[in-house]
Amino acid sequence: FVLSNNTALNSLLSKLLQDYVQQTNSSAPSQVKSASSNLEIIYVLLMVGLFGFFTVGVMLTNIRARRLEESRDPYNTYIATDIWHKKDREYFQAKLIENYKLCCVFENQLAVEQPNMQIPEAKSS
């Protein structure tokens, strides 16, 4: 009884294995291809969507920044006036005058050319 049960089980398992192999050989490539092509389409759409999202975000940020630059905000109007340039020019002139007053020239009497003395020349050998 054990032998017949074991043989019946082996034949059943081999039959199931053959059926499974035949089924996978005939239908697996089409199912795998369709599933993989669906995933590829989803991946491409996801990448295009992310690129579009970041592009729109950068555009909106740029538009918002330009709109804020053109507004009548007191900070922007203060910067836009010529006060900064005038203050910088005044500061530069004050520093220049201060440095000019601090500047002094020392004259080396020995280094000044004296017309009655002759400068020694190196003799060529």
Tab-separated table of N, CA and C in Angstrom:
chain	number	residue	atom	x	y	z
A	1	PHE	N	0.827	-1.194	0.000
A	1	PHE	CA	0.000	0.000	0.000
A	1	PHE	C	0.860	1.243	0.000
A	2	VAL	N	1.952	1.262	0.694
A	2	VAL	CA	2.842	2.410	0.762
A	2	VAL	C	3.459	2.677	-0.591
A	3	LEU	N	3.854	1.624	-1.308
A	3	LEU	CA	4.467	1.803	-2.610
A	3	LEU	C	3.510	2.409	-3.613
A	4	SER	N	2.277	1.952	-3.628
A	4	SER	CA	1.315	2.487	-4.593
A	4	SER	C	0.973	3.932	-4.284
A	5	ASN	N	0.889	4.272	-3.004
A	5	ASN	CA	0.603	5.652	-2.606
A	5	ASN	C	1.760	6.560	-3.016
A	6	ASN	N	3.001	6.082	-2.824
A	6	ASN	CA	4.192	6.846	-3.162
A	6	ASN	C	4.272	7.052	-4.675
A	7	THR	N	3.944	6.020	-5.451
A	7	THR	CA	3.977	6.147	-6.910
A	7	THR	C	2.895	7.080	-7.395
A	8	ALA	N	1.717	6.989	-6.801
A	8	ALA	CA	0.631	7.884	-7.200
A	8	ALA	C	0.996	9.325	-6.896
A	9	LEU	N	1.636	9.551	-5.753
A	9	LEU	CA	2.051	10.903	-5.379
A	9	LEU	C	3.121	11.425	-6.330
A	10	ASN	N	4.083	10.556	-6.686
A	10	ASN	CA	5.136	10.962	-7.627
A	10	ASN	C	4.545	11.306	-8.993
A	11	SER	N	3.620	10.461	-9.465
A	11	SER	CA	3.015	10.728	-10.772
A	11	SER	C	2.173	12.007	-10.738
A	12	LEU	N	1.472	12.246	-9.629
A	12	LEU	CA	0.679	13.470	-9.502
A	12	LEU	C	1.579	14.697	-9.497
A	13	LEU	N	2.675	14.613	-8.731
A	13	LEU	CA	3.599	15.750	-8.665
A	13	LEU	C	4.282	16.001	-10.010
A	14	SER	N	4.648	14.906	-10.705
A	14	SER	CA	5.288	15.095	-12.007
A	14	SER	C	4.300	15.686	-13.015
A	15	LYS	N	3.037	15.243	-12.941
A	15	LYS	CA	2.012	15.793	-13.841
A	15	LYS	C	1.796	17.271	-13.554
A	16	LEU	N	1.706	17.642	-12.269
A	16	LEU	CA	1.536	19.051	-11.902
A	16	LEU	C	2.734	19.891	-12.345
A	17	LEU	N	3.930	19.333	-12.216
A	17	LEU	CA	5.131	20.048	-12.627
A	17	LEU	C	5.147	20.251	-14.136
A	18	GLN	N	4.781	19.244	-14.879
A	18	GLN	CA	4.733	19.381	-16.340
A	18	GLN	C	3.690	20.410	-16.760
A	19	ASP	N	2.524	20.356	-16.143
A	19	ASP	CA	1.486	21.346	-16.455
A	19	ASP	C	1.962	22.768	-16.139
A	20	TYR	N	2.627	22.912	-15.019
A	20	TYR	CA	3.110	24.235	-14.612
A	20	TYR	C	4.176	24.753	-15.575
A	21	VAL	N	5.093	23.864	-15.980
A	21	VAL	CA	6.151	24.254	-16.912
A	21	VAL	C	5.556	24.642	-18.256
A	22	GLN	N	4.586	23.878	-18.737
A	22	GLN	CA	3.937	24.212	-20.015
A	22	GLN	C	3.188	25.539	-19.916
A	23	GLN	N	2.527	25.751	-18.795
A	23	GLN	CA	1.756	26.986	-18.624
A	23	GLN	C	2.697	28.190	-18.561
A	24	THR	N	3.782	28.063	-17.837
A	24	THR	CA	4.712	29.187	-17.721
A	24	THR	C	5.440	29.433	-19.032
A	25	ASN	N	5.747	28.388	-19.790
A	25	ASN	CA	6.419	28.586	-21.078
A	25	ASN	C	5.529	29.305	-22.071
A	26	SER	N	4.237	29.022	-22.034
A	26	SER	CA	3.336	29.618	-23.030
A	26	SER	C	2.891	31.028	-22.644
A	27	SER	N	2.627	31.285	-21.355
A	27	SER	CA	2.023	32.570	-20.995
A	27	SER	C	2.953	33.510	-20.236
A	28	ALA	N	4.037	33.021	-19.724
A	28	ALA	CA	4.908	33.858	-18.878
A	28	ALA	C	5.518	35.022	-19.632
A	29	PRO	N	6.060	34.841	-20.834
A	29	PRO	CA	6.695	35.988	-21.475
A	29	PRO	C	5.721	37.127	-21.744
A	30	SER	N	4.511	36.824	-22.145
A	30	SER	CA	3.568	37.906	-22.418
A	30	SER	C	3.178	38.624	-21.129
A	31	GLN	N	2.987	37.861	-20.050
A	31	GLN	CA	2.622	38.500	-18.780
A	31	GLN	C	3.778	39.309	-18.224
A	32	VAL	N	4.972	38.768	-18.299
A	32	VAL	CA	6.136	39.485	-17.776
A	32	VAL	C	6.385	40.731	-18.598
A	33	LYS	N	6.267	40.618	-19.920
A	33	LYS	CA	6.484	41.780	-20.773
A	33	LYS	C	5.454	42.860	-20.506
A	34	SER	N	4.200	42.475	-20.354
A	34	SER	CA	3.165	43.492	-20.122
A	34	SER	C	3.351	44.129	-18.751
A	35	ALA	N	3.704	43.343	-17.747
A	35	ALA	CA	3.918	43.906	-16.411
A	35	ALA	C	5.140	44.809	-16.418
A	36	SER	N	6.212	44.399	-17.093
A	36	SER	CA	7.412	45.213	-17.121
A	36	SER	C	7.192	46.477	-17.948
A	37	SER	N	6.437	46.405	-19.028
A	37	SER	CA	6.182	47.607	-19.826
A	37	SER	C	5.305	48.585	-19.041
A	38	ASN	N	4.377	48.056	-18.234
A	38	ASN	CA	3.570	48.935	-17.393
A	38	ASN	C	4.449	49.651	-16.366
A	39	LEU	N	5.396	48.920	-15.791
A	39	LEU	CA	6.301	49.549	-14.824
A	39	LEU	C	7.191	50.588	-15.495
A	40	GLU	N	7.617	50.318	-16.715
A	40	GLU	CA	8.443	51.292	-17.445
A	40	GLU	C	7.666	52.562	-17.714
A	41	ILE	N	6.428	52.421	-18.107
A	41	ILE	CA	5.585	53.596	-18.380
A	41	ILE	C	5.377	54.401	-17.099
A	42	ILE	N	5.113	53.704	-16.003
A	42	ILE	CA	4.921	54.393	-14.722
A	42	ILE	C	6.199	55.111	-14.308
A	43	TYR	N	7.352	54.482	-14.518
A	43	TYR	CA	8.639	55.102	-14.172
A	43	TYR	C	8.886	56.361	-15.009
A	44	VAL	N	8.637	56.274	-16.302
A	44	VAL	CA	8.842	57.441	-17.178
A	44	VAL	C	7.895	58.571	-16.785
A	45	LEU	N	6.641	58.237	-16.526
A	45	LEU	CA	5.681	59.269	-16.119
A	45	LEU	C	6.079	59.889	-14.783
A	46	LEU	N	6.586	59.080	-13.871
A	46	LEU	CA	7.034	59.593	-12.582
A	46	LEU	C	8.208	60.557	-12.753
A	47	MET	N	9.179	60.205	-13.586
A	47	MET	CA	10.340	61.077	-13.819
A	47	MET	C	9.920	62.384	-14.497
A	48	VAL	N	9.046	62.291	-15.480
A	48	VAL	CA	8.569	63.499	-16.161
A	48	VAL	C	7.791	64.369	-15.179
A	49	GLY	N	6.988	63.746	-14.329
A	49	GLY	CA	6.233	64.505	-13.333
A	49	GLY	C	7.140	65.214	-12.343
A	50	LEU	N	8.177	64.531	-11.852
A	50	LEU	CA	9.113	65.170	-10.925
A	50	LEU	C	9.862	66.318	-11.592
A	51	PHE	N	10.302	66.113	-12.825
A	51	PHE	CA	10.989	67.178	-13.552
A	51	PHE	C	10.064	68.376	-13.735
A	52	GLY	N	8.822	68.115	-14.104
A	52	GLY	CA	7.857	69.201	-14.269
A	52	GLY	C	7.587	69.918	-12.958
A	53	PHE	N	7.504	69.173	-11.877
A	53	PHE	CA	7.253	69.776	-10.567
A	53	PHE	C	8.383	70.727	-10.181
A	54	PHE	N	9.626	70.277	-10.323
A	54	PHE	CA	10.754	71.133	-9.974
A	54	PHE	C	10.862	72.334	-10.912
A	55	THR	N	10.578	72.140	-12.197
A	55	THR	CA	10.636	73.246	-13.152
A	55	THR	C	9.596	74.309	-12.814
A	56	VAL	N	8.394	73.892	-12.533
A	56	VAL	CA	7.333	74.837	-12.165
A	56	VAL	C	7.691	75.539	-10.851
A	57	GLY	N	8.274	74.819	-9.909
A	57	GLY	CA	8.682	75.431	-8.646
A	57	GLY	C	9.727	76.508	-8.843
A	58	VAL	N	10.711	76.236	-9.680
A	58	VAL	CA	11.750	77.245	-9.948
A	58	VAL	C	11.155	78.447	-10.664
A	59	MET	N	10.268	78.208	-11.610
A	59	MET	CA	9.641	79.324	-12.331
A	59	MET	C	8.824	80.200	-11.382
A	60	LEU	N	8.036	79.581	-10.527
A	60	LEU	CA	7.212	80.361	-9.599
A	60	LEU	C	8.074	81.142	-8.618
A	61	THR	N	9.162	80.547	-8.139
A	61	THR	CA	10.062	81.246	-7.232
A	61	THR	C	10.687	82.447	-7.918
A	62	ASN	N	11.084	82.275	-9.164
A	62	ASN	CA	11.684	83.376	-9.911
A	62	ASN	C	10.672	84.498	-10.142
A	63	ILE	N	9.460	84.139	-10.521
A	63	ILE	CA	8.424	85.153	-10.762
A	63	ILE	C	8.113	85.897	-9.470
A	64	ARG	N	8.024	85.178	-8.368
A	64	ARG	CA	7.723	85.806	-7.080
A	64	ARG	C	8.847	86.758	-6.666
A	65	ALA	N	10.090	86.346	-6.883
A	65	ALA	CA	11.226	87.197	-6.518
A	65	ALA	C	11.243	88.465	-7.358
A	66	ARG	N	10.956	88.349	-8.633
A	66	ARG	CA	10.936	89.545	-9.483
A	66	ARG	C	9.792	90.470	-9.102
A	67	ARG	N	8.678	89.888	-8.731
A	67	ARG	CA	7.543	90.719	-8.335
A	67	ARG	C	7.878	91.477	-7.053
A	68	LEU	N	8.584	90.825	-6.122
A	68	LEU	CA	8.976	91.492	-4.886
A	68	LEU	C	10.002	92.590	-5.148
A	69	GLU	N	10.879	92.406	-6.143
A	69	GLU	CA	11.869	93.429	-6.461
A	69	GLU	C	11.205	94.696	-6.963
A	70	GLU	N	10.123	94.552	-7.710
A	70	GLU	CA	9.467	95.710	-8.308
A	70	GLU	C	8.473	96.380	-7.374
A	71	SER	N	8.251	95.810	-6.197
A	71	SER	CA	7.267	96.388	-5.297
A	71	SER	C	7.795	97.662	-4.672
A	72	ARG	N	6.911	98.417	-4.054
A	72	ARG	CA	7.274	99.678	-3.411
A	72	ARG	C	7.623	99.453	-1.945
A	73	ASP	N	8.339	98.402	-1.688
A	73	ASP	CA	8.775	98.090	-0.335
A	73	ASP	C	9.800	99.136	0.109
A	74	PRO	N	9.658	99.691	1.326
A	74	PRO	CA	10.609	100.733	1.758
A	74	PRO	C	12.059	100.265	1.745
A	75	TYR	N	12.289	99.010	2.054
A	75	TYR	CA	13.663	98.494	2.048
A	75	TYR	C	14.243	98.541	0.637
A	76	ASN	N	13.448	98.088	-0.345
A	76	ASN	CA	13.933	98.097	-1.724
A	76	ASN	C	14.097	99.507	-2.249
A	77	THR	N	13.186	100.418	-1.899
A	77	THR	CA	13.334	101.792	-2.382
A	77	THR	C	14.536	102.458	-1.736
A	78	TYR	N	14.851	102.092	-0.490
A	78	TYR	CA	16.034	102.649	0.170
A	78	TYR	C	17.300	102.185	-0.535
A	79	ILE	N	17.324	100.913	-0.914
A	79	ILE	CA	18.494	100.399	-1.615
A	79	ILE	C	18.591	101.002	-3.010
A	80	ALA	N	17.450	101.210	-3.646
A	80	ALA	CA	17.451	101.708	-5.018
A	80	ALA	C	17.918	103.152	-5.105
A	81	THR	N	17.800	103.914	-4.023
A	81	THR	CA	18.225	105.316	-4.090
A	81	THR	C	19.738	105.398	-4.153
A	82	ASP	N	20.224	106.602	-4.390
A	82	ASP	CA	21.661	106.799	-4.579
A	82	ASP	C	22.375	107.091	-3.267
A	83	ILE	N	21.705	106.886	-2.137
A	83	ILE	CA	22.301	107.216	-0.835
A	83	ILE	C	23.551	106.379	-0.587
A	84	TRP	N	23.484	105.102	-0.964
A	84	TRP	CA	24.629	104.232	-0.722
A	84	TRP	C	25.857	104.720	-1.487
A	85	HIS	N	25.650	105.105	-2.738
A	85	HIS	CA	26.785	105.540	-3.554
A	85	HIS	C	27.383	106.827	-2.998
A	86	LYS	N	26.518	107.735	-2.558
A	86	LYS	CA	27.023	108.993	-1.987
A	86	LYS	C	27.799	108.738	-0.702
A	87	LYS	N	27.266	107.875	0.145
A	87	LYS	CA	27.961	107.574	1.401
A	87	LYS	C	29.290	106.877	1.148
A	88	ASP	N	29.292	105.981	0.185
A	88	ASP	CA	30.548	105.299	-0.145
A	88	ASP	C	31.582	106.277	-0.682
A	89	ARG	N	31.133	107.186	-1.546
A	89	ARG	CA	32.054	108.180	-2.107
A	89	ARG	C	32.597	109.091	-1.005
A	90	GLU	N	31.726	109.542	-0.093
A	90	GLU	CA	32.164	110.399	1.013
A	90	GLU	C	33.144	109.658	1.920
A	91	TYR	N	32.867	108.404	2.208
A	91	TYR	CA	33.751	107.612	3.061
A	91	TYR	C	35.103	107.423	2.391
A	92	PHE	N	35.102	107.159	1.095
A	92	PHE	CA	36.358	106.967	0.364
A	92	PHE	C	37.175	108.259	0.353
A	93	GLN	N	36.513	109.396	0.132
A	93	GLN	CA	37.230	110.677	0.128
A	93	GLN	C	37.798	110.988	1.505
A	94	ALA	N	37.030	110.711	2.570
A	94	ALA	CA	37.518	110.971	3.926
A	94	ALA	C	38.729	110.089	4.228
A	95	LYS	N	38.690	108.825	3.825
A	95	LYS	CA	39.825	107.937	4.044
A	95	LYS	C	41.047	108.400	3.247
A	96	LEU	N	40.815	108.872	2.032
A	96	LEU	CA	41.912	109.352	1.198
A	96	LEU	C	42.581	110.569	1.821
A	97	ILE	N	41.773	111.509	2.306
A	97	ILE	CA	42.323	112.722	2.950
A	97	ILE	C	43.059	112.337	4.234
A	98	GLU	N	42.490	111.428	5.000
A	98	GLU	CA	43.131	110.993	6.246
A	98	GLU	C	44.483	110.335	5.962
A	99	ASN	N	44.526	109.479	4.948
A	99	ASN	CA	45.787	108.832	4.586
A	99	ASN	C	46.793	109.842	4.047
A	100	TYR	N	46.308	110.851	3.343
A	100	TYR	CA	47.206	111.878	2.804
A	100	TYR	C	47.824	112.693	3.936
A	101	LYS	N	47.017	112.977	4.969
A	101	LYS	CA	47.535	113.738	6.116
A	101	LYS	C	48.541	112.909	6.903
A	102	LEU	N	48.332	111.598	6.982
A	102	LEU	CA	49.243	110.734	7.722
A	102	LEU	C	50.533	110.457	6.949
A	103	CYS	N	50.471	110.696	5.642
A	103	CYS	CA	51.612	110.379	4.801
A	103	CYS	C	52.725	111.407	5.005
A	104	CYS	N	53.940	110.938	5.098
A	104	CYS	CA	55.078	111.845	5.176
A	104	CYS	C	56.220	111.268	4.358
A	105	VAL	N	57.065	112.154	3.861
A	105	VAL	CA	58.166	111.746	2.995
A	105	VAL	C	59.472	112.040	3.708
A	106	PHE	N	60.321	111.054	3.760
A	106	PHE	CA	61.657	111.224	4.330
A	106	PHE	C	62.644	111.344	3.189
A	107	GLU	N	63.463	112.382	3.267
A	107	GLU	CA	64.436	112.593	2.205
A	107	GLU	C	65.800	112.132	2.689
A	108	ASN	N	66.413	111.293	1.923
A	108	ASN	CA	67.753	110.803	2.241
A	108	ASN	C	68.758	111.697	1.522
A	109	GLN	N	69.463	112.492	2.302
A	109	GLN	CA	70.392	113.450	1.710
A	109	GLN	C	71.537	112.749	0.984
A	110	LEU	N	71.889	111.565	1.431
A	110	LEU	CA	72.995	110.868	0.792
A	110	LEU	C	72.590	110.245	-0.541
A	111	ALA	N	71.282	109.995	-0.694
A	111	ALA	CA	70.816	109.365	-1.921
A	111	ALA	C	70.491	110.397	-2.996
A	112	VAL	N	70.407	111.666	-2.615
A	112	VAL	CA	70.076	112.700	-3.592
A	112	VAL	C	71.285	112.920	-4.487
A	113	GLU	N	71.018	113.099	-5.766
A	113	GLU	CA	72.131	113.319	-6.694
A	113	GLU	C	72.784	114.661	-6.423
A	114	GLN	N	74.067	114.630	-6.406
A	114	GLN	CA	74.823	115.871	-6.218
A	114	GLN	C	75.648	116.089	-7.489
A	115	PRO	N	75.457	117.256	-8.120
A	115	PRO	CA	76.100	117.449	-9.427
A	115	PRO	C	77.632	117.496	-9.364
A	116	ASN	N	78.232	117.903	-8.236
A	116	ASN	CA	79.680	118.010	-8.197
A	116	ASN	C	80.342	116.679	-7.869
A	117	MET	N	79.583	115.679	-7.427
A	117	MET	CA	80.170	114.368	-7.143
A	117	MET	C	79.911	113.433	-8.286
A	118	GLN	N	80.855	112.579	-8.540
A	118	GLN	CA	80.740	111.638	-9.646
A	118	GLN	C	80.373	110.260	-9.100
A	119	ILE	N	79.421	109.587	-9.782
A	119	ILE	CA	79.005	108.265	-9.365
A	119	ILE	C	80.039	107.261	-9.862
A	120	PRO	N	80.552	106.414	-8.974
A	120	PRO	CA	81.561	105.448	-9.425
A	120	PRO	C	80.965	104.411	-10.362
A	121	GLU	N	81.703	104.048	-11.364
A	121	GLU	CA	81.233	103.063	-12.330
A	121	GLU	C	81.982	101.756	-12.131
A	122	ALA	N	81.321	100.666	-12.392
A	122	ALA	CA	81.968	99.365	-12.270
A	122	ALA	C	82.875	99.167	-13.464
A	123	LYS	N	84.106	98.756	-13.206
A	123	LYS	CA	85.057	98.550	-14.293
A	123	LYS	C	84.850	97.151	-14.869
A	124	SER	N	84.815	97.099	-16.170
A	124	SER	CA	84.638	95.783	-16.807
A	124	SER	C	85.974	95.076	-16.899
A	125	SER	N	85.996	93.784	-16.609
A	125	SER	CA	87.248	93.039	-16.607
A	125	SER	C	87.506	92.343	-17.900
